[in-house]
CSV table of C-alpha atoms and ligand atoms in Angstrom, one decimal:
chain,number,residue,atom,x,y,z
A,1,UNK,CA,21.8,-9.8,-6.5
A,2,UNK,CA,20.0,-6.7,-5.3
A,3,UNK,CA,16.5,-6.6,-6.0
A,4,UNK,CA,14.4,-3.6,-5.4
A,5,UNK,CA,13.4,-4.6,-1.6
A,6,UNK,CA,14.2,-7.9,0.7
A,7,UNK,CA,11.9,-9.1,3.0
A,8,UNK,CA,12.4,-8.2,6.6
A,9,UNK,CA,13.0,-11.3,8.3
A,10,UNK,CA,12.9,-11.9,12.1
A,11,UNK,CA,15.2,-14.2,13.7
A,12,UNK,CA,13.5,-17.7,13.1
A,13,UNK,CA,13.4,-18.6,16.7
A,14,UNK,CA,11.5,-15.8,18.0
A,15,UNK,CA,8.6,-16.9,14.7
A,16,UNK,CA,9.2,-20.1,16.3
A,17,UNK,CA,7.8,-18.9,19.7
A,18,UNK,CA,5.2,-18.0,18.2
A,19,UNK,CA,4.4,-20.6,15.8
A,20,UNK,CA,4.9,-22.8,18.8
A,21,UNK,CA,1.6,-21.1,20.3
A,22,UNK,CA,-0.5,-22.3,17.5
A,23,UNK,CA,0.5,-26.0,18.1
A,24,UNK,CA,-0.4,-26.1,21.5
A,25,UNK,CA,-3.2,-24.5,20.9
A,26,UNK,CA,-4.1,-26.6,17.9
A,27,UNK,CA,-5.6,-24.0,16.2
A,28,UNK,CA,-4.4,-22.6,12.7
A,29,UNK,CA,-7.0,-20.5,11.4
A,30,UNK,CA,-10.6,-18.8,12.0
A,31,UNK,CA,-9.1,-15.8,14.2
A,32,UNK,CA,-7.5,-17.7,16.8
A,33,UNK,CA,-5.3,-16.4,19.6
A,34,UNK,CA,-2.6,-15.1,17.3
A,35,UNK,CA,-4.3,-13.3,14.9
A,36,UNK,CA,-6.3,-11.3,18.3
A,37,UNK,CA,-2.9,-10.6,19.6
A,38,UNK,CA,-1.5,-9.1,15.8
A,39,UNK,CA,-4.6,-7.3,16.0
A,40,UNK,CA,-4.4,-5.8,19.5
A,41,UNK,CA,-0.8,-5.0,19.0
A,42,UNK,CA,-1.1,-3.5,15.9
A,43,UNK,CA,-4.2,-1.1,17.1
A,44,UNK,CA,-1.6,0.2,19.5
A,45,UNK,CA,1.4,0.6,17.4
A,46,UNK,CA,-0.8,2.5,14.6
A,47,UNK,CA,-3.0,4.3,17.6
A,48,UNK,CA,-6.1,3.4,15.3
A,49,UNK,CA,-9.1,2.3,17.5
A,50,UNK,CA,-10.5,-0.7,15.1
A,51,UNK,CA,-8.8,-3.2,12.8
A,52,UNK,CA,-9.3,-6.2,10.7
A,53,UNK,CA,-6.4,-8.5,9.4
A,54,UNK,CA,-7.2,-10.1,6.1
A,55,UNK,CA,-5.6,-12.8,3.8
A,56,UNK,CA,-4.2,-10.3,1.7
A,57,UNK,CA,-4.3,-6.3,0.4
A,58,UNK,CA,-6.8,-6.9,-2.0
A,59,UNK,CA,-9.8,-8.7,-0.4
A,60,UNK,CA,-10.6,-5.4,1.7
A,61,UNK,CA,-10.4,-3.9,-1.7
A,62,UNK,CA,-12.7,-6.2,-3.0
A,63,UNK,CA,-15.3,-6.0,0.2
A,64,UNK,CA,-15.4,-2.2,-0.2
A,65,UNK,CA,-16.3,-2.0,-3.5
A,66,UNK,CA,-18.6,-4.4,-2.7
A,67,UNK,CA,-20.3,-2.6,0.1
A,68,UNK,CA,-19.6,0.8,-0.8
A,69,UNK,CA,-18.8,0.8,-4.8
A,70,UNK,CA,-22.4,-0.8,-5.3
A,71,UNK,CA,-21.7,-1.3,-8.9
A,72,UNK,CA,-21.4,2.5,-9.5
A,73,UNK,CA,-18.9,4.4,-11.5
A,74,UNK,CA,-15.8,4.5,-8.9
A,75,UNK,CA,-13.6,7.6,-9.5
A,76,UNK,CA,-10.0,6.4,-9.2
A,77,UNK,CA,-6.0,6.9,-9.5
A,78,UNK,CA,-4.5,5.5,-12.9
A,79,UNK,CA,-1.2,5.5,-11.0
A,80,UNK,CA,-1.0,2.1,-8.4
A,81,UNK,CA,-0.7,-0.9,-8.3
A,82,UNK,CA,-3.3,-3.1,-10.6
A,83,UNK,CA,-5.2,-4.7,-7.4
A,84,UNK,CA,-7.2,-1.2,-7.3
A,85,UNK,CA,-8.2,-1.2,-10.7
A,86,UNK,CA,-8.8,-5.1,-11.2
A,87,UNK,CA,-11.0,-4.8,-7.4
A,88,UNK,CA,-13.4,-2.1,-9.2
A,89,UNK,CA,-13.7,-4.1,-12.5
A,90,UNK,CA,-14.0,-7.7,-10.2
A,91,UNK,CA,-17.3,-5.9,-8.3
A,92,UNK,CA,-18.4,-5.2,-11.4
A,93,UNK,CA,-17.7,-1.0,-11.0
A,94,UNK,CA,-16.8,1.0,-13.7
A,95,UNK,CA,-13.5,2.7,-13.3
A,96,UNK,CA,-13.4,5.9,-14.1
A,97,UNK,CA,-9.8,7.6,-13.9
A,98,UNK,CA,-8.8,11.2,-12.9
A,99,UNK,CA,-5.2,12.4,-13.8
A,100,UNK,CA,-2.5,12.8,-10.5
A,101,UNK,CA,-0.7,15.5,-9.5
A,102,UNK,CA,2.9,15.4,-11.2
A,103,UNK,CA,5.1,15.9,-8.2
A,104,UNK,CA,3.0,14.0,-5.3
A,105,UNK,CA,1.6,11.2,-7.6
A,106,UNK,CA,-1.7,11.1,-5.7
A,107,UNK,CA,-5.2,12.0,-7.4
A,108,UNK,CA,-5.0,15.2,-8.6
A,109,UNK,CA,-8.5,16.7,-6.0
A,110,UNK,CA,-8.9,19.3,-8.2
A,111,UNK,CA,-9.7,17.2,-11.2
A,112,UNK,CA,-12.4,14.8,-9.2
A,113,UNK,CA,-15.3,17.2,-9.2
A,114,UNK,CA,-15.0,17.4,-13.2
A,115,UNK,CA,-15.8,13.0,-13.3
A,116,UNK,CA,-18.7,12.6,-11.2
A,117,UNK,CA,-21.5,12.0,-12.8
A,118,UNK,CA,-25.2,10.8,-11.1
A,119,UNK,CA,-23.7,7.1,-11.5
A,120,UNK,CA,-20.7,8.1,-9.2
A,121,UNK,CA,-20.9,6.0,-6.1
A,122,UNK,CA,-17.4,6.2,-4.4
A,123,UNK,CA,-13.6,7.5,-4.9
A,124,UNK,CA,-11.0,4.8,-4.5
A,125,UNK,CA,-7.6,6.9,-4.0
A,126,UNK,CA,-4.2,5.3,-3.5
A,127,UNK,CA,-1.5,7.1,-1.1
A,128,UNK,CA,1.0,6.2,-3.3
A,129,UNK,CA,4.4,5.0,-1.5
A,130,UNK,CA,2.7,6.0,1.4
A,131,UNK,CA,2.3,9.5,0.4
A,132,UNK,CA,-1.2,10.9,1.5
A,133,UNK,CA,-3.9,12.2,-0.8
A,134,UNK,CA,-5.2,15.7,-0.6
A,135,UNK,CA,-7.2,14.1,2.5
A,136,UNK,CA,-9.2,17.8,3.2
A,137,UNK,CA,-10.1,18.2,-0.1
A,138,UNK,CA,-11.2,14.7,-1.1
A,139,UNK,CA,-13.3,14.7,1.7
A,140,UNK,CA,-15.1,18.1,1.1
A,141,UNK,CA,-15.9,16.0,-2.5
A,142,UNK,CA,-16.8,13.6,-0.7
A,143,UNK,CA,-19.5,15.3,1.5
A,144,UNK,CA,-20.7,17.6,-1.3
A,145,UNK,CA,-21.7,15.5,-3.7
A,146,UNK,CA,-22.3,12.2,-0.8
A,147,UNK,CA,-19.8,9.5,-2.2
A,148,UNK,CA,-18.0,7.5,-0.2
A,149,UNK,CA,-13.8,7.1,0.0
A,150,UNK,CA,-12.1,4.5,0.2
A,151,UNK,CA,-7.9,4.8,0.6
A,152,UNK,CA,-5.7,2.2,-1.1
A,153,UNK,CA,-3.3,2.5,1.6
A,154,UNK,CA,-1.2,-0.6,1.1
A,155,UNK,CA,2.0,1.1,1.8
A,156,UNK,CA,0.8,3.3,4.2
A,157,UNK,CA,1.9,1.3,7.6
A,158,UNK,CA,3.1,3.9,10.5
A,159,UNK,CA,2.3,7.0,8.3
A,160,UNK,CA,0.8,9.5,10.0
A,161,UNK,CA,-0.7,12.8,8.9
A,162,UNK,CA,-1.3,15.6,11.3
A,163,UNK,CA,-0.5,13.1,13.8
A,164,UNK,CA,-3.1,11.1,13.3
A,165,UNK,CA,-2.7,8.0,11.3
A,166,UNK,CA,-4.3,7.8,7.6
A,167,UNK,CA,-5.2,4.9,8.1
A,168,UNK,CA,-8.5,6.9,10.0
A,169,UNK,CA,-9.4,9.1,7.1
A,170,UNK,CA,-12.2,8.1,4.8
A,171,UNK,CA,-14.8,5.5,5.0
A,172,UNK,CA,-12.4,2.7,5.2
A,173,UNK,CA,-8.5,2.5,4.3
A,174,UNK,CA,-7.0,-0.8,3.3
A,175,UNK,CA,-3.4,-2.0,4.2
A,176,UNK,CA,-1.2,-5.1,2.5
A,177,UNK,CA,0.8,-7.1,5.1
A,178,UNK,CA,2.8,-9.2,1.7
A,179,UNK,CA,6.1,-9.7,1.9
A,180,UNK,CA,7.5,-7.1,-0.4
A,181,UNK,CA,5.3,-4.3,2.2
A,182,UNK,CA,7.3,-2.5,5.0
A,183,UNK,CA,5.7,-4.3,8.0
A,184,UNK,CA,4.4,-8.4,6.5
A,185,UNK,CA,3.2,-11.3,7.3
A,186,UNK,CA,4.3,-13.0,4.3
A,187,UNK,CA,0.8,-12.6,2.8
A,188,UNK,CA,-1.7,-10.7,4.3
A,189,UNK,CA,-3.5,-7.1,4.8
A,190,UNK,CA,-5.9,-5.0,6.9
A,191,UNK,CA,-9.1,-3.2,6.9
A,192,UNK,CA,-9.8,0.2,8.8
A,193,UNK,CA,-13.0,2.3,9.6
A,194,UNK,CA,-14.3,4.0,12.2
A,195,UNK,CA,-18.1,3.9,11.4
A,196,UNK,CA,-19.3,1.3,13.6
A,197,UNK,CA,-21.8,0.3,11.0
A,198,UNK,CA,-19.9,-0.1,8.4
A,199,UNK,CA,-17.2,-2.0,10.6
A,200,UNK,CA,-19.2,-4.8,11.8
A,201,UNK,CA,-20.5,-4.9,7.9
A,202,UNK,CA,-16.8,-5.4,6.9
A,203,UNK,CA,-16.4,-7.9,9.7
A,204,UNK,CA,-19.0,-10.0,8.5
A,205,UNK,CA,-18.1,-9.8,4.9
A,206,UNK,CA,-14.7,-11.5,5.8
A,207,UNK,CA,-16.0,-14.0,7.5
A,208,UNK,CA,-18.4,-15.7,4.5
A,209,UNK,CA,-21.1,-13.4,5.9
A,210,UNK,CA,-21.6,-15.3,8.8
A,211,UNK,CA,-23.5,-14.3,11.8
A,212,UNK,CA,-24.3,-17.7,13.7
A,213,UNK,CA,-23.3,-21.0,12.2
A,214,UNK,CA,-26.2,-21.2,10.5
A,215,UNK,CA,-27.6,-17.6,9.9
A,216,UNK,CA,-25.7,-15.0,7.7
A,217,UNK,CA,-26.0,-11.2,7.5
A,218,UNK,CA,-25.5,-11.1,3.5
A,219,UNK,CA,-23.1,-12.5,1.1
A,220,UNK,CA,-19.6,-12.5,2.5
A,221,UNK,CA,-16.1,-13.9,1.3
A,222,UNK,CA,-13.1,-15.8,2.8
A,223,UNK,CA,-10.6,-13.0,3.9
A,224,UNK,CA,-9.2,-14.8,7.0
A,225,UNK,CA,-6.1,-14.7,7.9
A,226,UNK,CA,-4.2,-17.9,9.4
A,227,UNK,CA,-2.3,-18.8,13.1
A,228,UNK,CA,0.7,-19.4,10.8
A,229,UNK,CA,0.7,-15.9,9.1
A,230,UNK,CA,-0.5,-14.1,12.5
A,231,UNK,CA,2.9,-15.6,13.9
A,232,UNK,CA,5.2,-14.0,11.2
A,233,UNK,CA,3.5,-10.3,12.4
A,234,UNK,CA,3.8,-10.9,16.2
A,235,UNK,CA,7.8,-11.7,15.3
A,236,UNK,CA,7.8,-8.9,13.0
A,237,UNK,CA,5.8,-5.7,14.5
A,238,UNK,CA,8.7,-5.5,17.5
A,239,UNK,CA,11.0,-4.7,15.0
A,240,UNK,CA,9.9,-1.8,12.8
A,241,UNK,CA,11.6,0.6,14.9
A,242,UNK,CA,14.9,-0.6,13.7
A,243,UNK,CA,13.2,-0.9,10.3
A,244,UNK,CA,11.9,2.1,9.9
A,245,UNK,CA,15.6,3.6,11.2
A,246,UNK,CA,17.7,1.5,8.6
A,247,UNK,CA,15.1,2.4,5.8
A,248,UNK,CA,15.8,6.1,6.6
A,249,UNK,CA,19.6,5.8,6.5
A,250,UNK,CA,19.1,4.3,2.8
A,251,UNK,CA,16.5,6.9,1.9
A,252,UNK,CA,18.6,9.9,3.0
A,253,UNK,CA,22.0,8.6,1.6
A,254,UNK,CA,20.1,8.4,-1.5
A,255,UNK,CA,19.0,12.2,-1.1
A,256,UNK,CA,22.2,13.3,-0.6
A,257,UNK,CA,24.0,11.5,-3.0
A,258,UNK,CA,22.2,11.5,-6.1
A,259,UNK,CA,22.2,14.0,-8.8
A,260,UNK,CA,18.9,15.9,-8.9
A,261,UNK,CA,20.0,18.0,-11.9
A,262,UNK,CA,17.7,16.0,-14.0
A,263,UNK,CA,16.1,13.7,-12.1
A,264,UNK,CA,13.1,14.1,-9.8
A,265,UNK,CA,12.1,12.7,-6.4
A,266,UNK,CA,8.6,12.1,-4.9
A,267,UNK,CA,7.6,15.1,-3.2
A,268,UNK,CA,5.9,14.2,0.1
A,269,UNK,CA,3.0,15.9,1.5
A,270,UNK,CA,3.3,18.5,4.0
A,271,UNK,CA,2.3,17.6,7.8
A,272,UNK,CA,3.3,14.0,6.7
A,273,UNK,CA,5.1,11.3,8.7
A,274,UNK,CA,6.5,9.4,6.0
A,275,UNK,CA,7.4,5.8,6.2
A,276,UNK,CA,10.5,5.0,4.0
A,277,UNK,CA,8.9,2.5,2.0
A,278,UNK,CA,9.7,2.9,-1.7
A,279,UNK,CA,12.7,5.4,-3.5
A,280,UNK,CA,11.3,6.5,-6.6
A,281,UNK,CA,12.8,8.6,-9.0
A,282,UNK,CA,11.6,10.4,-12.1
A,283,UNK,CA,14.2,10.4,-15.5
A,284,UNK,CA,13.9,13.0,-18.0
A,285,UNK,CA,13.0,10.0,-20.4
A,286,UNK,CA,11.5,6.9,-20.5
A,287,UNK,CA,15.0,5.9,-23.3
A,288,UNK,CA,17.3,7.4,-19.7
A,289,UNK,CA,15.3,4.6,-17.9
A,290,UNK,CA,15.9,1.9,-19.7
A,291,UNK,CA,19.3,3.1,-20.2
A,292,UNK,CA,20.3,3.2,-16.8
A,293,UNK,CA,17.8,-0.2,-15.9
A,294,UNK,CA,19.7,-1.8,-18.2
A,295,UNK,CA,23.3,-0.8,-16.6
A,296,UNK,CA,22.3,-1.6,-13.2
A,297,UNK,CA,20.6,-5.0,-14.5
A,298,UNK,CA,24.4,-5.7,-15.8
A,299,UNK,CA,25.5,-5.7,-12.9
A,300,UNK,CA,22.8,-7.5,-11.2
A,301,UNK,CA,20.4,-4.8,-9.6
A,302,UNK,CA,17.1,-4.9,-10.2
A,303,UNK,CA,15.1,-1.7,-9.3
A,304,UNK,CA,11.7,-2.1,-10.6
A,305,UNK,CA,9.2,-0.2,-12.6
A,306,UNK,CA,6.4,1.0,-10.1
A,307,UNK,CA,4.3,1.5,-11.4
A,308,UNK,CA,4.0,1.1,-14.7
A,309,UNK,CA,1.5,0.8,-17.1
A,310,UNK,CA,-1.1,4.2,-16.1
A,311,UNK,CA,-3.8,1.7,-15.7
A,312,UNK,CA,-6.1,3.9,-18.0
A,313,UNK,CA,-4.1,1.9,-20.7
A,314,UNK,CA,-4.5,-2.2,-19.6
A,315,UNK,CA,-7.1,-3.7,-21.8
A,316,UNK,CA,-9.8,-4.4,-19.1
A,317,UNK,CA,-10.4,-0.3,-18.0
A,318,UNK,CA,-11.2,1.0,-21.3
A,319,UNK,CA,-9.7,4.3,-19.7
A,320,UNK,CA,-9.2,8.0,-21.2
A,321,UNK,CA,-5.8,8.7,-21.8
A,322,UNK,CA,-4.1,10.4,-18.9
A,323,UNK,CA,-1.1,12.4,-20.0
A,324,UNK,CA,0.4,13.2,-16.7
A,325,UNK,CA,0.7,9.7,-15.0
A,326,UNK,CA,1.1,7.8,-18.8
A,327,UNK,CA,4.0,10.5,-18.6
A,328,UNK,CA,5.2,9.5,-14.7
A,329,UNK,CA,4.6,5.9,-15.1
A,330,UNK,CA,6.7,5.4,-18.4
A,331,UNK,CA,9.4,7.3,-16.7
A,332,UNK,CA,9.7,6.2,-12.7
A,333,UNK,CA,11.6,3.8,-11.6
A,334,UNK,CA,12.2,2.3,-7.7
A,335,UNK,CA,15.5,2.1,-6.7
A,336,UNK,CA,16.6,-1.0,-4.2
A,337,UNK,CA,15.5,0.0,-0.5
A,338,UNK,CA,15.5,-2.2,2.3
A,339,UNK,CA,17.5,-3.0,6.0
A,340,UNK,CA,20.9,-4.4,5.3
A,341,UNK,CA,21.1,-2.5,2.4
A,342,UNK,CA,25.2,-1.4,2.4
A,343,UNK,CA,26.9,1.5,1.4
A,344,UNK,CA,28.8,0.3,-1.1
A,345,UNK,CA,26.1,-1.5,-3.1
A,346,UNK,CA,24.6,2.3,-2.8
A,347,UNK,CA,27.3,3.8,-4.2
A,348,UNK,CA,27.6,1.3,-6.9
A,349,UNK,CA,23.3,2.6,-7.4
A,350,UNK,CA,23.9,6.0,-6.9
A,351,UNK,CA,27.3,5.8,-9.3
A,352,UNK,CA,25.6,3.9,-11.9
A,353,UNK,CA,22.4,6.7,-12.4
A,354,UNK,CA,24.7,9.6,-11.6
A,355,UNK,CA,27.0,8.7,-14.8
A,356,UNK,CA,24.1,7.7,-17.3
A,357,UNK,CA,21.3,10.6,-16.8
B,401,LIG,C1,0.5,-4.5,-2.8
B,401,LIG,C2,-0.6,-3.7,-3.2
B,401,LIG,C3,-2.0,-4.2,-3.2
B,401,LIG,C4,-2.3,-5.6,-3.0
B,401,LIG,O1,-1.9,-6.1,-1.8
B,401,LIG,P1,-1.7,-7.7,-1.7
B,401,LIG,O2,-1.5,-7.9,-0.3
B,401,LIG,O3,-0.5,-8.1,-2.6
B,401,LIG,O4,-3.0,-8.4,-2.2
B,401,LIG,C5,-3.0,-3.3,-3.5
B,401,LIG,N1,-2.7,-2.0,-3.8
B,401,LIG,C6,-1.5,-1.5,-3.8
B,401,LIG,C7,-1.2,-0.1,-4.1
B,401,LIG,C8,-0.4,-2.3,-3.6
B,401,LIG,O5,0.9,-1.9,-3.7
């Protein structure tokens, strides 16, 4: 079976090592001595001067809507995963949803300014398989009319734009560690920001609020992360080079081999470091898709359909329609990408889409 990724798995003695730390030090949760380490390695890898590690990728969504959403009207991307969507509507925030641009997938900037309206609060933008937003321009929004960003930039690990990770853009950014993610620790996910007060606001905020045992700063919530899941990073993080490298071999045998007559790819944004981590690709028509999902389910491949619905259209959002990603999301499919990945099961892909487009 080939299924649309496989989680990177180190080799189980070096988790051991490390799971081996937490039983000595008898400690499994409440940021102990692993989950400092993930955190001080993982600072360095992504040169990004603060960081928290959560319990999952959508907690931090949840905390900055919280904080920064303020029950507002929260202009957002109908094309991601449904954890940005569902965080708005769970802080009781009113989506509302601007259209993307049809060959980057990202919030289409020039639409924003249209939306806001004196209830707008914040912009929650997803860089969509790690492909950055309009990052100038949404920020020039941003300061004009004073609303805060906040990135959905769950699979944005290692990207970098104009050198500089994207995880440092915006008020905060927000990064899933699960499984299916480039770099995991089996569940998990981080929080970025660089305003010092807002930092030590999301600190608290994942920590039940607390600021003494018995003292609080505000409401907060359980986003910790456990010894146990800390472990599977510190096994993982020293090998993403060779992930990263085995993601690209896929990626560009995939470029070269495919037939882009009729079929699109996602076009990544200039001054961009991309990070290999999905393989989209566009049919003509959402019948080609299910033509060809169908074949390659036959012979047991399962690329999957991210993402699809446009969130404007699940029942809870109550969203306008939005032609161009309704369009994108009816027609985009994922193809399988991951280490270990072989040549002939890419052929057998590549074959399979080539002959049914
Ligand atoms: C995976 C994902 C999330 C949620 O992350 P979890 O770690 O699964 O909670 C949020 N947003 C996007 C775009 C995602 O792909």
């Amino acid at each position: 079976m080939i299924n649309v990724t496989k989680t990177f798995l180190p080799p189980i003695d070096e988790y051991q090592h490390h799971v081996q730390r937490a039983w000595k030090n008898e400690w499994l949760t409440n940021r102990g001595e692993l989950v400092l380490e993930l955190e001080e390695n993982l600072k360095k890898y992504l040169s990004v001067s603060n960081i928290i590690i959560t319990n999952n990728g959508t907690i931090p969504l949840q905390i900055g809507m919280k904080l920064l959403g303020k029950g507002g009207e929260i202009i957002t991307t109908p094309f991601s995963y449904v954890a940005t969507t569902a965080a708005i509507v769970w802080e009781n925030c009113t989506p509302v949803f601007v259209d993307i641009h049809p060959e980057y997938l990202t919030i289409d900037e020039t639409k924003i300014e249209a939306a806001i309206t004196p209830k707008t609060t914040a912009i929650l933008a997803t860089h969509v398989f790690g492909n950055p937003c309009h990052l100038e321009a949404i920020e020039a929004i941003a300061l004009k009319h004073n609303l805060k960003v906040i990135y959905d930039a769950a699979h944005c690990f290692g990207v970098t734009y104009n050198q500089k990770s994207v995880f440092d853009f915006g008020d905060m950014s927000t990064c899933s560690f699960h499984a299916t993610k480039l770099f995991h620790t089996a569940e998990g996910g981080a929080m970025f920001c660089n305003d010092a007060e807002l930092f030590k606001q999301l600190y608290y905020s994942h920590n039940f609020g607390h600021k003494t045992n018995i003292d609080f700063h505000g409401i907060g919530i359980n986003g910790k992360i456990s010894e146990l899941q800390a472990a599977m990073g510190l096994a993982v993080l020293p090998h993403m080079d060779l992930i990263l490298t085995e993601r690209k071999k896929v990626v560009d045998y995939y470029n070269l081999h495919l037939n882009f007559s009729k079929l699109k790819g996602l076009r990544i944004r200039e001054n961009t470091q991309w990070n290999y981590s999905y393989y989209p690709v566009i049919f003509e028509t959402e019948s080609v898709l299910l033509e060809v999902e169908q074949k390659l389910n036959a012979l047991k491949i399962f690329p999957r359909r991210y993402f699809c619905p446009s969130l404007n259209t699940i029942e809870f959002t109550n969203g306008k329609p939005m032609p161009i990603s309704e369009s994108i999301a009816s027609r985009i499919l994922c193809l399988p990408l991951y280490v270990g990945l072989s040549t002939p099961e890419l052929d057998l892909i590549i074959a399979t889409i080539n002959t049914n487009q």
